[in-house]
Structures are given as structure tokens and as C-alpha cells.
Amino acid sequence: DAGVTQSPTHLIKTRGQQVTLRCSPISGHKSVSWYQQVLGQGPQFIFQYYEKEERGRGNFPDRFSARQFPNYSSELNVNALLLGDSALYLCASSSEGREGLFDTQYFGPGTRLTVL
Amino acid sequence: DAKTTQPNSMESNEEEPVHLPCNHSTISGTDYIHWYRQLPSQGPEYVIHGLTSNVNNRMASLAIAEDRKSSTLILHRATLRDAAVYYCSFRPLVFGKGTRLSVIA
């Protein structure tokens, strides 16, 4: 079975631009979560979606938005890019979307975003 | 607060057991303890999880303290491929800085 896939693998943008990152979950998984991982730090939670509804949001500005499609794939959008947005963006899928309960996350390889 | 405390780094010799500790003093009674690891240039991967009892799987063992305020991930025989950053978490969406494990041949 295919794991979580993300595209693109690498991306270079300039400050002020907008970016869209894409994620396809494991077949049968209905929940997708997005994380930002800055070099040397653990992943920081951005959003969780379950059945196309937002289930959770981390401490990120409104420049970050996301959505989940009927086929459970997801997009993360970041507007007005800042240098500090440079990071590895990880997508994870899980079978359920109940935060705090047993809900193992399966991660994709990530998209490396560089903002110049 | 879902904060966990782990050593920044640990080192092990190949073929020896490794015990990776984690403190999670604010854990609630229904929170599962999850461990993930992240190999270089990859996304994190699931290792093991547990609630109260010690757990074993093909990758590792998880020992959970009786008060559940700490846990230990046990790699029974470290290999070079186990060199990674190991994260413990008791909220599936919350990760700390993790422990960077180095394995020496």
C-alpha cells in the first residue's frame, strides 16, 4: 500500500509570495494533519482535518490555511511568505480524527520550503 | 500543557541495548503514550504506543512507569539504522524536541 505522499518535494519562493502544498493520505484514512518542522526542532502542529472539517488548529497566523477534499487529500496554503516560514512541512494521516485519543500518525516525507 | 522532557542526545554502541527516557508529568489518565522516530531526511515514523502496560513490538519495547509520569523506549539491540531523533508524545499532535540517538559501530 502506498504511504502518505506529498508534493512538491522541494520549493523555493521569495518573500511575499504564496505557496500551496499538497498531501495524499493513506488509502482509507480520513484525517490529515499538517506540521511545520524548523531545523533542529520537533514538528509543530498547524492543522488537523477530518472528513473535510477542521478539527484543530495550532498557534499559527491566519496566513496559514488548509482544506481537505472529498477524496481526503489536502492542501496547505501559506500567503505573504516570510523568511521564517522556511521549514520542512509534514503531512500526516490517521484513520480517525479524535485528538487526544489513540490516533497514530503516519507521516509523509515532507516538502522542504525555502523562502528567500 | 502537553510538554514532554527528553535528553537532547544519547549515544550507544552497536548491538547494545538503548534506553531512551521521557518525562510526561502532566499526562492524563486517558492519554496514550506514543513514540516516533525521524531518520535523516525523512518524516517521522511510528514506533510504539501504550496506555498503562508495558508493550512490545518488532521495533522496540515501551516501559511505562506505574504513575505514568514517565516512560522508556527500549531498543534491544541498537543498529546503525536506528540512528535517528526519537520523540515521545502523549498527545498525538504534540511533539517536543526529541532525543538524537547516535549509534557507534
GROMACS .gro file of C-alpha atoms in nm:
model
  221
    1ASP     CA    1   0.000   0.000   0.000
    2ALA     CA    2   0.118   0.350  -0.077
    3GLY     CA    3   0.207   0.566   0.218
    4VAL     CA    4   0.139   0.934   0.260
    5THR     CA    5   0.257   1.129  -0.041
    6GLN     CA    6   0.341   1.497  -0.059
    7SER     CA    7   0.419   1.732  -0.344
    8PRO     CA    8   0.636   1.904  -0.432
    9THR     CA    9   0.941   1.767  -0.251
   10HIS     CA   10   1.126   2.097  -0.263
   11LEU     CA   11   1.014   2.453  -0.327
   12ILE     CA   12   1.188   2.789  -0.339
   13LYS     CA   13   0.983   3.108  -0.305
   14THR     CA   14   1.054   3.473  -0.236
   15ARG     CA   15   0.916   3.683   0.046
   16GLY     CA   16   0.559   3.795  -0.010
   17GLN     CA   17   0.469   3.512  -0.244
   18GLN     CA   18   0.207   3.247  -0.182
   19VAL     CA   19   0.257   2.871  -0.178
   20THR     CA   20   0.034   2.563  -0.195
   21LEU     CA   21   0.149   2.227  -0.066
   22ARG     CA   22  -0.036   1.903  -0.137
   23CYS     CA   23  -0.086   1.580   0.053
   24SER     CA   24  -0.250   1.247  -0.025
   25PRO     CA   25  -0.327   1.030   0.278
   26ILE     CA   26  -0.301   0.656   0.311
   27SER     CA   27  -0.597   0.487   0.147
   28GLY     CA   28  -0.880   0.458   0.397
   29HIS     CA   29  -0.751   0.732   0.625
   30LYS     CA   30  -0.994   1.016   0.677
   31SER     CA   31  -0.783   1.253   0.885
   32VAL     CA   32  -0.497   1.470   0.766
   33SER     CA   33  -0.272   1.684   0.984
   34TRP     CA   34  -0.012   1.940   0.886
   35TYR     CA   35   0.307   2.019   1.075
   36GLN     CA   36   0.590   2.266   1.038
   37GLN     CA   37   0.938   2.148   1.131
   38VAL     CA   38   1.212   2.404   1.162
   39LEU     CA   39   1.568   2.275   1.162
   40GLY     CA   40   1.661   2.126   1.499
   41GLN     CA   41   1.307   2.129   1.636
   42GLY     CA   42   1.027   1.876   1.659
   43PRO     CA   43   0.724   1.903   1.432
   44GLN     CA   44   0.482   2.180   1.531
   45PHE     CA   45   0.114   2.120   1.471
   46ILE     CA   46  -0.059   2.354   1.224
   47PHE     CA   47  -0.395   2.199   1.131
   48GLN     CA   48  -0.595   1.881   1.154
   49TYR     CA   49  -0.882   1.796   0.919
   50TYR     CA   50  -1.123   1.507   0.949
   51GLU     CA   51  -1.397   1.436   0.700
   52LYS     CA   52  -1.331   1.776   0.537
   53GLU     CA   53  -1.385   1.966   0.859
   54GLU     CA   54  -1.120   2.145   1.060
   55ARG     CA   55  -1.073   1.961   1.389
   56GLY     CA   56  -0.782   2.151   1.531
   57ARG     CA   57  -0.557   2.447   1.471
   58GLY     CA   58  -0.217   2.521   1.617
   59ASN     CA   59  -0.068   2.856   1.707
   60PHE     CA   60  -0.003   2.983   1.355
   61PRO     CA   61  -0.108   3.313   1.193
   62ASP     CA   62  -0.402   3.349   0.957
   63ARG     CA   63  -0.161   3.347   0.664
   64PHE     CA   64  -0.176   2.970   0.701
   65SER     CA   65  -0.487   2.794   0.574
   66ALA     CA   66  -0.580   2.447   0.466
   67ARG     CA   67  -0.860   2.241   0.326
   68GLN     CA   68  -0.948   1.877   0.275
   69PHE     CA   69  -1.116   1.743  -0.036
   70PRO     CA   70  -1.384   1.473  -0.074
   71ASN     CA   71  -1.113   1.217  -0.157
   72TYR     CA   72  -0.944   1.312   0.176
   73SER     CA   73  -0.642   1.471   0.012
   74SER     CA   74  -0.543   1.807   0.149
   75GLU     CA   75  -0.376   2.134   0.062
   76LEU     CA   76  -0.187   2.373   0.287
   77ASN     CA   77  -0.168   2.734   0.172
   78VAL     CA   78   0.065   2.996   0.307
   79ASN     CA   79   0.022   3.359   0.199
   80ALA     CA   80   0.262   3.652   0.223
   81LEU     CA   81   0.562   3.429   0.284
   82LEU     CA   82   0.820   3.537   0.540
   83LEU     CA   83   1.179   3.422   0.573
   84GLY     CA   84   1.076   3.245   0.893
   85ASP     CA   85   0.836   3.022   0.702
   86SER     CA   86   1.134   2.830   0.565
   87ALA     CA   87   1.091   2.481   0.703
   88LEU     CA   88   1.002   2.121   0.630
   89TYR     CA   89   0.624   2.091   0.603
   90LEU     CA   90   0.498   1.750   0.701
   91CYS     CA   91   0.163   1.592   0.635
   92ALA     CA   92   0.036   1.301   0.840
   93SER     CA   93  -0.271   1.089   0.802
   94SER     CA   94  -0.460   0.880   1.052
   95SER     CA   95  -0.770   0.669   1.043
   96GLU     CA   96  -0.956   0.881   1.293
   97GLY     CA   97  -0.958   1.248   1.384
   98ARG     CA   98  -1.012   1.245   1.755
   99GLU     CA   99  -0.737   1.446   1.915
  100GLY     CA  100  -0.616   1.316   2.245
  101LEU     CA  101  -0.718   0.958   2.181
  102PHE     CA  102  -0.520   0.677   2.030
  103ASP     CA  103  -0.461   0.807   1.684
  104THR     CA  104  -0.132   0.700   1.533
  105GLN     CA  105   0.001   0.946   1.280
  106TYR     CA  106   0.160   0.824   0.955
  107PHE     CA  107   0.385   1.088   0.807
  108GLY     CA  108   0.482   1.172   0.454
  109PRO     CA  109   0.836   1.265   0.352
  110GLY     CA  110   0.762   1.636   0.370
  111THR     CA  111   0.801   1.938   0.146
  112ARG     CA  112   1.112   2.146   0.201
  113LEU     CA  113   1.016   2.514   0.160
  114THR     CA  114   1.286   2.776   0.127
  115VAL     CA  115   1.187   3.142   0.135
  116LEU     CA  116   1.446   3.386   0.002
  117ASP     CA  117   0.029   2.173   2.886
  118ALA     CA  118   0.133   1.866   2.686
  119LYS     CA  119   0.507   1.913   2.740
  120THR     CA  120   0.748   1.620   2.739
  121THR     CA  121   1.107   1.620   2.859
  122GLN     CA  122   1.373   1.412   2.686
  123PRO     CA  123   1.754   1.421   2.681
  124ASN     CA  124   1.884   1.619   2.386
  125SER     CA  125   2.115   1.341   2.277
  126MET     CA  126   2.229   0.990   2.361
  127GLU     CA  127   2.494   0.758   2.227
  128SER     CA  128   2.504   0.381   2.205
  129ASN     CA  129   2.734   0.115   2.075
  130GLU     CA  130   2.606  -0.110   1.802
  131GLU     CA  131   2.443  -0.435   1.920
  132GLU     CA  132   2.389  -0.297   2.271
  133PRO     CA  133   2.052  -0.212   2.430
  134VAL     CA  134   1.941   0.151   2.444
  135HIS     CA  135   1.701   0.302   2.695
  136LEU     CA  136   1.550   0.633   2.588
  137PRO     CA  137   1.370   0.811   2.873
  138CYS     CA  138   1.080   1.055   2.857
  139ASN     CA  139   0.904   1.251   3.131
  140HIS     CA  140   0.541   1.346   3.081
  141SER     CA  141   0.426   1.458   3.424
  142THR     CA  142   0.107   1.630   3.302
  143ILE     CA  143  -0.033   1.322   3.131
  144SER     CA  144  -0.398   1.243   3.198
  145GLY     CA  145  -0.549   0.904   3.260
  146THR     CA  146  -0.676   0.859   2.905
  147ASP     CA  147  -0.370   0.983   2.715
  148TYR     CA  148  -0.178   0.722   2.522
  149ILE     CA  149   0.200   0.750   2.513
  150HIS     CA  150   0.333   0.747   2.158
  151TRP     CA  151   0.689   0.719   2.036
  152TYR     CA  152   0.802   0.821   1.691
  153ARG     CA  153   1.142   0.840   1.530
  154GLN     CA  154   1.272   1.051   1.247
  155LEU     CA  155   1.554   0.926   1.030
  156PRO     CA  156   1.764   1.184   0.844
  157SER     CA  157   1.579   1.347   0.556
  158GLN     CA  158   1.256   1.160   0.630
  159GLY     CA  159   0.926   1.227   0.802
  160PRO     CA  160   0.869   1.082   1.149
  161GLU     CA  161   0.762   0.719   1.168
  162TYR     CA  162   0.555   0.548   1.432
  163VAL     CA  163   0.746   0.322   1.670
  164ILE     CA  164   0.516   0.213   1.950
  165HIS     CA  165   0.239   0.330   2.181
  166GLY     CA  166   0.088   0.227   2.512
  167LEU     CA  167  -0.150   0.331   2.786
  168THR     CA  168  -0.060   0.158   3.113
  169SER     CA  169   0.103  -0.177   3.048
  170ASN     CA  170   0.443  -0.237   2.901
  171VAL     CA  171   0.427  -0.303   2.527
  172ASN     CA  172   0.643  -0.490   2.281
  173ASN     CA  173   0.652  -0.490   1.903
  174ARG     CA  174   0.901  -0.583   1.637
  175MET     CA  175   1.075  -0.248   1.659
  176ALA     CA  176   1.100  -0.181   2.031
  177SER     CA  177   0.960  -0.216   2.381
  178LEU     CA  178   0.785   0.050   2.583
  179ALA     CA  179   0.812   0.052   2.961
  180ILE     CA  180   0.562   0.278   3.137
  181ALA     CA  181   0.607   0.387   3.495
  182GLU     CA  182   0.335   0.289   3.740
  183ASP     CA  183   0.231   0.655   3.787
  184ARG     CA  184   0.252   0.704   3.408
  185LYS     CA  185   0.453   1.022   3.450
  186SER     CA  186   0.745   0.875   3.262
  187SER     CA  187   0.821   0.608   3.006
  188THR     CA  188   1.123   0.445   2.848
  189LEU     CA  189   1.165   0.330   2.492
  190ILE     CA  190   1.390   0.027   2.475
  191LEU     CA  191   1.579  -0.076   2.164
  192HIS     CA  192   1.707  -0.421   2.248
  193ARG     CA  193   2.000  -0.426   2.007
  194ALA     CA  194   2.088  -0.094   1.850
  195THR     CA  195   2.191  -0.097   1.487
  196LEU     CA  196   2.334   0.180   1.273
  197ARG     CA  197   1.992   0.214   1.112
  198ASP     CA  198   1.845   0.311   1.449
  199ALA     CA  199   2.036   0.640   1.447
  200ALA     CA  200   1.755   0.896   1.447
  201VAL     CA  201   1.572   1.156   1.653
  202TYR     CA  202   1.324   0.987   1.887
  203TYR     CA  203   1.012   1.173   2.001
  204CYS     CA  204   0.775   1.079   2.278
  205SER     CA  205   0.429   1.232   2.288
  206PHE     CA  206   0.114   1.185   2.490
  207ARG     CA  207  -0.098   1.396   2.261
  208PRO     CA  208  -0.082   1.264   1.906
  209LEU     CA  209  -0.048   1.612   1.762
  210VAL     CA  210   0.215   1.743   2.003
  211PHE     CA  211   0.588   1.679   1.969
  212GLY     CA  212   0.884   1.803   2.175
  213LYS     CA  213   1.244   1.838   2.059
  214GLY     CA  214   1.320   1.469   2.091
  215THR     CA  215   1.641   1.277   2.163
  216ARG     CA  216   1.904   1.242   1.894
  217LEU     CA  217   2.041   0.888   1.916
  218SER     CA  218   2.384   0.818   1.772
  219VAL     CA  219   2.493   0.457   1.722
  220ILE     CA  220   2.862   0.379   1.710
  221ALA     CA  221   2.991   0.083   1.511
   0.00000   0.00000   0.00000
